[in-house]
mmCIF file of C-alpha atoms in Angstrom:
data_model
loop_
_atom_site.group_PDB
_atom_site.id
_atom_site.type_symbol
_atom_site.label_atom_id
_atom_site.label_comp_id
_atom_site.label_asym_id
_atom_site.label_seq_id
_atom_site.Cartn_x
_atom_site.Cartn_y
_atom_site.Cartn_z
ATOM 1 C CA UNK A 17 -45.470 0.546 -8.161
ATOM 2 C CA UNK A 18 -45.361 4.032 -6.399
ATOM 3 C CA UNK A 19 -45.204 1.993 -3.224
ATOM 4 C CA UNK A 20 -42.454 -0.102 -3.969
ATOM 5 C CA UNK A 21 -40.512 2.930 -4.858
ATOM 6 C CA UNK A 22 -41.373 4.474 -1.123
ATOM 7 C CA UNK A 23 -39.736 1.128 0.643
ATOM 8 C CA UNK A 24 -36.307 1.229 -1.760
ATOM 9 C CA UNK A 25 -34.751 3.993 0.577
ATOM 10 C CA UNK A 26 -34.997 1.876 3.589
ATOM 11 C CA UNK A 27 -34.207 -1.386 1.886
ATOM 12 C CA UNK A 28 -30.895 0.334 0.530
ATOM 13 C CA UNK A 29 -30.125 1.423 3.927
ATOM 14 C CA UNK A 30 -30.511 -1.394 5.749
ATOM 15 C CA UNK A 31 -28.188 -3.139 2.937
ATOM 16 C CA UNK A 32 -25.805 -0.273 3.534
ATOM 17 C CA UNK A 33 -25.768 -1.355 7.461
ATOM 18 C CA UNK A 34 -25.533 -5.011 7.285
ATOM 19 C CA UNK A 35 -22.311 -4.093 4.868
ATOM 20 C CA UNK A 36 -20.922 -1.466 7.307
ATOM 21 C CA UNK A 37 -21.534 -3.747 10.332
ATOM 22 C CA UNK A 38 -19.269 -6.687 8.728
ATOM 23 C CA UNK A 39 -16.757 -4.633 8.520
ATOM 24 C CA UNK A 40 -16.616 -3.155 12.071
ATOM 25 C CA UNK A 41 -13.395 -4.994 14.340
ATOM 26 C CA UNK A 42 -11.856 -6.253 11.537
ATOM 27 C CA UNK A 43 -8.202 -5.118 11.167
ATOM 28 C CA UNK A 44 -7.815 -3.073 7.947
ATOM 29 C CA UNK A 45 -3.500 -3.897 8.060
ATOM 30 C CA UNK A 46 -4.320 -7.618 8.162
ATOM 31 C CA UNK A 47 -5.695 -8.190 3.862
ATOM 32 C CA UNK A 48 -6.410 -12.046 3.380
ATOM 33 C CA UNK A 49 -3.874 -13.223 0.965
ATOM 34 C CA UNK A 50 -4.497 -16.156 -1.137
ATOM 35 C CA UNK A 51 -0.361 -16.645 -0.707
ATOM 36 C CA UNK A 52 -0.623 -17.906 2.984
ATOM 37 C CA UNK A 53 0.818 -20.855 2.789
ATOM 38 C CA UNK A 54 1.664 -20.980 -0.810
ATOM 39 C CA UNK A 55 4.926 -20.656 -2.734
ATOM 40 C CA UNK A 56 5.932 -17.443 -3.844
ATOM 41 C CA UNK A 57 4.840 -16.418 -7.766
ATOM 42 C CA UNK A 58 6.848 -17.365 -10.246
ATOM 43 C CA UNK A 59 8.881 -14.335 -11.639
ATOM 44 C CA UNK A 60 11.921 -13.138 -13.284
ATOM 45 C CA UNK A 61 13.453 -9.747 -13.031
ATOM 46 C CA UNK A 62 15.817 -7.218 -12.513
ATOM 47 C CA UNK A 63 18.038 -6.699 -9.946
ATOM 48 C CA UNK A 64 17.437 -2.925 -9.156
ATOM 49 C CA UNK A 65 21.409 -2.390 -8.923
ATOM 50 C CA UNK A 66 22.492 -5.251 -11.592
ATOM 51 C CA UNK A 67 20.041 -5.026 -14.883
ATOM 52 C CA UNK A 68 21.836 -7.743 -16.110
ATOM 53 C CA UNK A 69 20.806 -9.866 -12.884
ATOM 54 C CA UNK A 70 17.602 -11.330 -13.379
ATOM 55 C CA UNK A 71 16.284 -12.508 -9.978
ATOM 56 C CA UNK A 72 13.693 -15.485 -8.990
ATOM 57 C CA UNK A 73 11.943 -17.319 -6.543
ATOM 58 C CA UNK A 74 15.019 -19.062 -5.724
ATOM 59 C CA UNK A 75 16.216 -15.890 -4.487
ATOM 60 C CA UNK A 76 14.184 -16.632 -1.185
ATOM 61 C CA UNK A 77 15.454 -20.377 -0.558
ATOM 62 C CA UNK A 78 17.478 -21.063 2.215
ATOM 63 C CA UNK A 79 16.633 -18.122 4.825
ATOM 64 C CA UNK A 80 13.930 -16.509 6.213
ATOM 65 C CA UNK A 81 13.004 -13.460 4.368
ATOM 66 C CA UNK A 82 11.096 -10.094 4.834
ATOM 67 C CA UNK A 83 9.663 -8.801 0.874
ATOM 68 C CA UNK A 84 9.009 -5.289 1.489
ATOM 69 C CA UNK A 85 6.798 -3.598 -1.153
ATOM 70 C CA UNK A 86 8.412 -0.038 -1.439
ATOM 71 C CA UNK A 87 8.485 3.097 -3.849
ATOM 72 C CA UNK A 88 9.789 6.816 -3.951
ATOM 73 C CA UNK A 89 5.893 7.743 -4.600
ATOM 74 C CA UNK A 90 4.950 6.323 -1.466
ATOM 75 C CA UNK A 91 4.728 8.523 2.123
ATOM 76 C CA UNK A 92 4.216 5.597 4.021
ATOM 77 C CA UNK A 93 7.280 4.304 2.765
ATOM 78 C CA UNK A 94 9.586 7.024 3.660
ATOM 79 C CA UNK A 95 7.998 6.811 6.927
ATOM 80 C CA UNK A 96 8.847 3.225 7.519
ATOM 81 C CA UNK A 97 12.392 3.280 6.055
ATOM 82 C CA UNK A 98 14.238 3.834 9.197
ATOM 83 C CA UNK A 99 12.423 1.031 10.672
ATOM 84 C CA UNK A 100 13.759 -0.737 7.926
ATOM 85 C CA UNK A 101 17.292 -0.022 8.884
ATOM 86 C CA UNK A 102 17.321 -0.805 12.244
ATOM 87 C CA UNK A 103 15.887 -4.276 11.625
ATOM 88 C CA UNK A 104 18.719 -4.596 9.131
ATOM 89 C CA UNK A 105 21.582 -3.621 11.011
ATOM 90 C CA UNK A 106 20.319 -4.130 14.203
ATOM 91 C CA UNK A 107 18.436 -7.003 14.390
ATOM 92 C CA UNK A 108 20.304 -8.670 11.605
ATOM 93 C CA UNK A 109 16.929 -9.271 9.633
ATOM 94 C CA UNK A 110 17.253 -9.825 5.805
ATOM 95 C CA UNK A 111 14.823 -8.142 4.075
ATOM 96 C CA UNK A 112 14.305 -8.243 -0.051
ATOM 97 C CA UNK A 113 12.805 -4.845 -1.251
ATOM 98 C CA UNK A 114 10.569 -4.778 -4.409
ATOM 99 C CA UNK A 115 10.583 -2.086 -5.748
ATOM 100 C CA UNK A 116 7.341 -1.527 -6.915
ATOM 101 C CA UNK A 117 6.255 1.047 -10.078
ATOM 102 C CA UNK A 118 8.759 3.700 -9.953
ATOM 103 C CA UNK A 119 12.106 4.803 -11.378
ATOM 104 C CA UNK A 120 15.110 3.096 -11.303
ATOM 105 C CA UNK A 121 17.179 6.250 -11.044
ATOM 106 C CA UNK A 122 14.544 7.639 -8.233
ATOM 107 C CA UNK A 123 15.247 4.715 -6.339
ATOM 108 C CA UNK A 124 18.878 4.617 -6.761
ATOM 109 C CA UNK A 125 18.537 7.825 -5.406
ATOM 110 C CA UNK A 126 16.684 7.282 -2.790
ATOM 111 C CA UNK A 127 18.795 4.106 -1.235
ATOM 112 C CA UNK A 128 22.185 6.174 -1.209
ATOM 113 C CA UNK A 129 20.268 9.505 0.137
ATOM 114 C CA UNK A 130 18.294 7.052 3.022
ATOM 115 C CA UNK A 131 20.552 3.985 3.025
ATOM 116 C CA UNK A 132 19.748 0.532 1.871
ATOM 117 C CA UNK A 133 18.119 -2.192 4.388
ATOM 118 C CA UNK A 134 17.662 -4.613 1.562
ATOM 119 C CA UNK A 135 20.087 -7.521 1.209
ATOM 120 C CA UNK A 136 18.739 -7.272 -2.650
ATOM 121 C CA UNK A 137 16.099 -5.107 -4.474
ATOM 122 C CA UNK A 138 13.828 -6.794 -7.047
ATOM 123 C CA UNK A 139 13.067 -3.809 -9.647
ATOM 124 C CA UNK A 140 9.348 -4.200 -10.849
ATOM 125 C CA UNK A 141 8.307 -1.004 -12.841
ATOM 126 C CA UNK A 142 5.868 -2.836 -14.556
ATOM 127 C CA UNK A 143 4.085 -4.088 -10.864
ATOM 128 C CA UNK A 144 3.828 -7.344 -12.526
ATOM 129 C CA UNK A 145 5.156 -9.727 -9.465
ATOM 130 C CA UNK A 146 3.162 -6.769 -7.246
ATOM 131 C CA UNK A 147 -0.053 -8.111 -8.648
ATOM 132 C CA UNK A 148 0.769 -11.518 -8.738
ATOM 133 C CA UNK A 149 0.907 -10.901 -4.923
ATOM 134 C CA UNK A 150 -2.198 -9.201 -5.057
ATOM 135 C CA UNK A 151 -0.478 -6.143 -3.963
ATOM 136 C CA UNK A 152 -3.148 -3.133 -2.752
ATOM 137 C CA UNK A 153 -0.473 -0.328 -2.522
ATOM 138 C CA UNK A 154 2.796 0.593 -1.270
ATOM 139 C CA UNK A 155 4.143 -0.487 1.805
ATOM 140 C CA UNK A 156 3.305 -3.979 2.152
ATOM 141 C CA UNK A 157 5.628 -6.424 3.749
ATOM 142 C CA UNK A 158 5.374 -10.404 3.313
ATOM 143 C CA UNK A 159 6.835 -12.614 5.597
ATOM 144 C CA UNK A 160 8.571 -15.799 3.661
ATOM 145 C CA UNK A 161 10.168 -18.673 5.144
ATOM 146 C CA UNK A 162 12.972 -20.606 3.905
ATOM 147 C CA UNK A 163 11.573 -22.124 1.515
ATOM 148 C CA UNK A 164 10.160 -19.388 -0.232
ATOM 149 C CA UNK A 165 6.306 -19.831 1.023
ATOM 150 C CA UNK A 166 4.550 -16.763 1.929
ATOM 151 C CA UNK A 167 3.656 -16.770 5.727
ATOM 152 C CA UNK A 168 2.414 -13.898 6.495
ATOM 153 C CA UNK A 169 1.439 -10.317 4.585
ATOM 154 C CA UNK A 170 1.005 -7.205 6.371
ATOM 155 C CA UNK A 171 -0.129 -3.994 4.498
ATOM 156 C CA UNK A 172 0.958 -1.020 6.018
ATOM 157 C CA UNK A 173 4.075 0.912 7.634
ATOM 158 C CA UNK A 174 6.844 -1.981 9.126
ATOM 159 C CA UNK A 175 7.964 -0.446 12.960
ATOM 160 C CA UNK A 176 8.705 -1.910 15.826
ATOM 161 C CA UNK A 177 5.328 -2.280 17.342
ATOM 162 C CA UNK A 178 4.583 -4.408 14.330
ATOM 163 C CA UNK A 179 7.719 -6.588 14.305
ATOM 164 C CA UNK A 180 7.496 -7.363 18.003
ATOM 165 C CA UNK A 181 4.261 -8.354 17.715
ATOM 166 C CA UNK A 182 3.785 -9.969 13.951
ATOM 167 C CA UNK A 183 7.345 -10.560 12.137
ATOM 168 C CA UNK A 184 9.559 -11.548 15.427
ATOM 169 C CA UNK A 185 7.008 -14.368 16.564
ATOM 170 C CA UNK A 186 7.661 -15.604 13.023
ATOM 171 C CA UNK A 187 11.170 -15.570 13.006
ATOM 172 C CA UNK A 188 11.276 -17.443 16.249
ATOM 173 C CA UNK A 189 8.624 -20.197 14.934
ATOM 174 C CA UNK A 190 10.209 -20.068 11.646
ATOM 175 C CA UNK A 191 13.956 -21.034 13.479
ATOM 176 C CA UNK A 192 15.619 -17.248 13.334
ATOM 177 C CA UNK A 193 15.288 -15.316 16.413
ATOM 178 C CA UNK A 194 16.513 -11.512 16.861
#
């Protein structure tokens, strides 16, 4: 019995290794999302500006769409926001924010102190369409074409490295080019 107890260092570090080892190359802003290729989850909420507005799937029907997961809380958000606004203005890019666990006033605040890239905000305090999505954290942004199925879902700051080489192939494949 000693003996086995001698060997359960090494076997837990070889474990540890193979584990370690998968990992290695992979790229920790692309997260597997069971979504690909799937309709978006079925929801009903808030407009963040309109309370009385309850917004849906539908809401994503008809054009090509970025969601972008956002909240005051979040660093990497602020970081990314003026990213944001050049796609919107610039590019022309329509983006749908979700706001994601935080306060409406906060991010009320926040959109008329930064300005507002988001054609429409969905308000989800609750993060109940976040972890329909299977949301990690704040910022994640998911690519949805016009017929609301989720194409693509990156986790991580939105800039213009990443939408000349993820989002704008997508737009052109998907029929929109900027």
């Amino acid at each position: 019995m000693k003996r086995l107890f001698m060997f359960l260092p090494v076997v837990l570090v070889v474990v540890l290794g193979v584990v370690l080892f998968a990992g290695i190359g992979k790229d920790p802003t692309r997260l597997e999302s069971a979504l690909i290729g799937k309709p978006l989850p079925p929801f009903s909420l808030e407009a963040l500006r309109e309370p009385d507005r309850l917004l849906s799937p539908e809401l994503f029907q008809g054009q090509v769409s970025l969601l972008n997961v956002w909240a005051t809380w979040c660093p990497a958000c602020r970081d990314e926001h003026d990213d944001l606004l050049w796609l919107a203005q610039e590019k022309g890019v329509r983006i749908v924010g979700l706001n994601y666990k935080d306060s409406r006033e906060e991010a009320l605040k926040w959109l008329t102190t930064l300005g507002d890239p988001y054609a429409i905000n969905v308000y989800d305090p609750r993060g109940s369409l976040g972890f329909d999505l299977g949301v990690y954290g704040a910022p994640e942004t998911y690519f949805i074409d016009a017929e609301g199925i989720v194409r693509y879902r990156h986790v991580g700051v939105v800039n213009e490295k990443v939408w000349n080489e993820k989002f704008q192939p997508l737009m052109e494949q998907y029929g929109e080019s900027s």
